[in-house]
Short mmCIF file of C-alpha atoms in Angstrom, two decimals:
data_model
loop_
_atom_site.label_atom_id
_atom_site.label_comp_id
_atom_site.label_asym_id
_atom_site.label_seq_id
_atom_site.Cartn_x
_atom_site.Cartn_y
_atom_site.Cartn_z
CA MET A 1 0.00 0.00 0.00
CA PRO A 2 1.81 3.05 -1.21
CA LEU A 3 -0.42 5.71 0.37
CA ARG A 4 -1.96 6.69 3.69
CA TYR A 5 -5.69 7.39 3.58
CA VAL A 6 -5.47 10.98 4.84
CA ASP A 7 -5.77 14.53 3.47
CA GLU A 8 -5.40 14.73 -0.32
CA VAL A 9 -5.30 10.97 -0.76
CA ALA A 10 -8.59 10.55 1.13
CA TRP A 11 -10.09 13.32 -1.01
CA LEU A 12 -8.91 11.60 -4.21
CA VAL A 13 -10.27 8.23 -3.10
CA ARG A 14 -13.66 9.71 -2.20
CA ARG A 15 -13.87 11.50 -5.58
CA PHE A 16 -12.95 8.26 -7.32
CA LYS A 17 -15.20 5.98 -5.28
CA PHE A 18 -18.33 8.08 -4.83
CA GLU A 19 -18.19 10.46 -7.81
CA ALA A 20 -16.66 8.03 -10.34
CA SER A 21 -13.96 10.54 -11.22
CA PRO A 22 -11.73 9.00 -13.91
CA ARG A 23 -9.06 11.65 -13.26
CA ALA A 24 -8.87 10.74 -9.57
CA GLY A 25 -8.82 7.06 -10.53
CA ALA A 26 -6.01 7.58 -13.02
CA VAL A 27 -3.90 9.35 -10.40
CA LEU A 28 -4.54 6.63 -7.82
CA LEU A 29 -3.78 3.88 -10.34
CA ALA A 30 -0.52 5.56 -11.35
CA LEU A 31 0.51 5.87 -7.71
CA LEU A 32 -0.31 2.21 -7.03
CA GLU A 33 1.51 1.02 -10.12
CA GLY A 34 4.51 3.20 -9.34
CA ALA A 35 4.76 1.72 -5.85
CA LEU A 36 4.90 -1.86 -7.15
CA VAL A 37 8.49 -3.00 -7.43
CA ALA A 38 9.52 -4.59 -10.73
CA GLU A 39 9.60 -8.13 -9.28
CA VAL A 40 5.96 -7.77 -8.18
CA HIS A 41 4.82 -6.80 -11.67
CA ALA A 42 5.45 -10.37 -12.88
CA TRP A 43 4.30 -12.12 -9.69
CA PRO A 44 0.53 -12.49 -10.01
CA GLN A 45 -0.98 -14.81 -12.57
CA ALA A 46 -4.34 -13.06 -12.10
CA LEU A 47 -5.94 -10.14 -10.28
CA VAL A 48 -9.22 -10.41 -8.38
CA ALA A 49 -11.03 -7.21 -7.38
CA VAL A 50 -13.11 -6.93 -4.23
CA PRO A 51 -16.61 -7.12 -5.70
CA LEU A 52 -19.52 -4.93 -4.76
CA HIS A 53 -22.88 -6.55 -4.16
CA PRO A 54 -25.06 -6.01 -7.27
CA ARG A 55 -27.48 -3.80 -5.31
CA ARG A 56 -24.67 -1.55 -4.08
CA ALA A 57 -23.13 -1.46 -7.56
CA ARG A 58 -26.48 -0.28 -8.98
CA GLU A 59 -26.83 2.37 -6.26
CA ARG A 60 -23.31 3.66 -6.68
CA GLY A 61 -23.15 3.20 -10.43
CA PHE A 62 -19.44 2.52 -10.20
CA ASP A 63 -17.22 -0.36 -9.07
CA GLN A 64 -13.96 1.26 -8.00
CA ALA A 65 -11.99 -1.93 -7.21
CA GLY A 66 -13.02 -3.52 -10.50
CA TRP A 67 -12.02 -0.36 -12.39
CA LEU A 68 -8.58 -0.41 -10.76
CA ALA A 69 -8.05 -4.15 -11.25
CA ARG A 70 -9.03 -4.19 -14.94
CA ARG A 71 -6.69 -1.33 -15.80
CA LEU A 72 -3.85 -2.63 -13.67
CA GLY A 73 -4.28 -6.08 -15.20
CA ARG A 74 -3.97 -4.66 -18.71
CA ARG A 75 -0.82 -2.76 -17.72
CA LEU A 76 0.74 -5.81 -16.06
CA GLY A 77 -0.42 -8.21 -18.78
CA VAL A 78 -2.40 -10.45 -16.40
CA PRO A 79 -6.10 -11.33 -16.47
CA CYS A 80 -8.59 -9.81 -14.08
CA LEU A 81 -10.90 -12.57 -12.84
CA ASP A 82 -14.27 -12.10 -11.21
CA ALA A 83 -15.39 -12.83 -7.70
CA GLU A 84 -18.94 -12.63 -6.41
CA ARG A 85 -20.21 -10.97 -3.26
CA ARG A 86 -22.68 -13.61 -2.11
CA ARG A 87 -24.58 -11.42 0.31
CA ASP A 88 -25.19 -7.74 0.74
CA THR A 89 -23.10 -7.04 3.81
CA PRO A 90 -23.68 -3.89 5.86
CA SER A 91 -21.10 -1.12 5.58
CA GLN A 92 -17.83 -1.75 7.40
CA ARG A 93 -17.66 1.86 8.60
CA GLY A 94 -17.57 2.11 12.37
CA LEU A 95 -16.93 -1.60 12.93
CA ASP A 96 -13.88 -2.87 14.81
CA ARG A 97 -11.70 -5.68 13.46
CA ARG A 98 -13.70 -8.51 15.06
CA GLU A 99 -17.01 -7.09 13.81
CA ARG A 100 -15.59 -6.57 10.32
CA ARG A 101 -14.40 -10.17 10.10
CA ALA A 102 -17.78 -11.48 11.29
CA ASN A 103 -19.60 -9.19 8.83
CA LEU A 104 -17.65 -10.65 5.90
CA ARG A 105 -17.60 -14.35 6.88
CA HIS A 106 -18.45 -16.35 3.72
CA ALA A 107 -19.32 -13.14 1.86
CA PHE A 108 -17.31 -13.93 -1.29
CA ARG A 109 -17.16 -16.73 -3.83
CA VAL A 110 -14.93 -17.31 -6.82
CA SER A 111 -16.28 -19.56 -9.57
CA GLY A 112 -13.93 -21.74 -11.51
CA ARG A 113 -10.33 -22.58 -10.77
CA LEU A 114 -7.78 -19.84 -10.04
CA PRO A 115 -4.08 -19.99 -10.92
CA PRO A 116 -1.62 -20.55 -8.06
CA ARG A 117 -0.67 -16.87 -7.57
CA VAL A 118 -3.26 -14.09 -7.39
CA ALA A 119 -3.41 -10.57 -6.03
CA VAL A 120 -6.65 -9.24 -4.57
CA ILE A 121 -7.32 -5.56 -5.25
CA ASP A 122 -9.18 -2.86 -3.32
CA ASP A 123 -9.04 0.91 -3.06
CA VAL A 124 -8.59 1.27 0.71
CA MET A 125 -7.53 -1.17 3.41
CA THR A 126 -8.52 -0.51 7.01
CA THR A 127 -8.23 -3.72 9.03
CA GLY A 128 -7.67 -6.04 6.10
CA ALA A 129 -10.86 -7.99 6.86
CA THR A 130 -12.34 -7.52 3.38
CA LEU A 131 -9.15 -8.51 1.60
CA GLU A 132 -8.70 -11.46 3.97
CA ALA A 133 -12.23 -12.72 3.29
CA LEU A 134 -11.68 -12.46 -0.46
CA ALA A 135 -8.28 -14.16 -0.14
CA GLN A 136 -9.96 -17.10 1.61
CA ALA A 137 -12.44 -17.39 -1.25
CA CYS A 138 -9.53 -17.32 -3.71
CA GLN A 139 -7.78 -20.10 -1.82
CA ALA A 140 -10.98 -22.14 -1.85
CA ALA A 141 -10.91 -21.71 -5.66
CA GLY A 142 -7.37 -23.06 -5.94
CA ALA A 143 -5.05 -20.11 -5.37
CA GLU A 144 -2.02 -21.20 -3.37
CA GLU A 145 -0.60 -17.74 -2.70
CA VAL A 146 -2.63 -14.55 -2.39
CA GLU A 147 -1.30 -11.03 -1.98
CA ALA A 148 -3.41 -8.04 -0.95
CA TRP A 149 -2.92 -4.86 -2.97
CA ALA A 150 -4.66 -1.61 -2.09
CA VAL A 151 -4.05 1.97 -3.12
CA ALA A 152 -4.19 3.32 0.43
CA ARG A 153 -4.29 2.23 4.04
CA THR A 154 -6.11 3.99 6.82
CA PRO A 155 -3.64 5.15 9.45
CA ARG A 156 -3.68 3.61 12.87
CA THR A 157 -4.89 6.10 15.43
CA PRO A 158 -4.53 5.97 19.22
CA SER A 159 -8.30 6.36 19.54
CA ALA A 160 -9.03 3.30 17.37
CA PRO A 161 -6.35 0.64 17.98
CA GLU A 162 -8.96 -2.14 17.70
CA ALA A 163 -9.33 -1.32 14.01
CA TRP A 164 -6.00 -3.08 13.40
#
């Protein structure tokens, strides 16, 4: 994760995620790609984006993780494979790590067989619960190694240590 989710980065992510700003997305994608070391570029055999539930995708009109993963996959020359959000989970905002993990238990499914090495993609990582739940679904679909890639990470704060 190359960036901290604060100040200008948080503003960019919000514009990208909630306003579907392609300019903000292009900047975030360039920053993510620039932070990946050359050895990592060739590591994944596929990318899997954190999927939105279809209802939330319709409401928002934009799937930010899928947008990032498809473009990054083209740049890295690896396929972007689909996962499914099996249930419409409540928002993770305001939940601590334990609550986030429980909220996402069995939330994702990957159809078909995955290659041995995949990277799961999201815009922001807070506790890692979402990426962990998707990684488990990827392993159930045959992935042997799964890396989590996100554009930004929320900073740990003294007032919310349970979030990590």
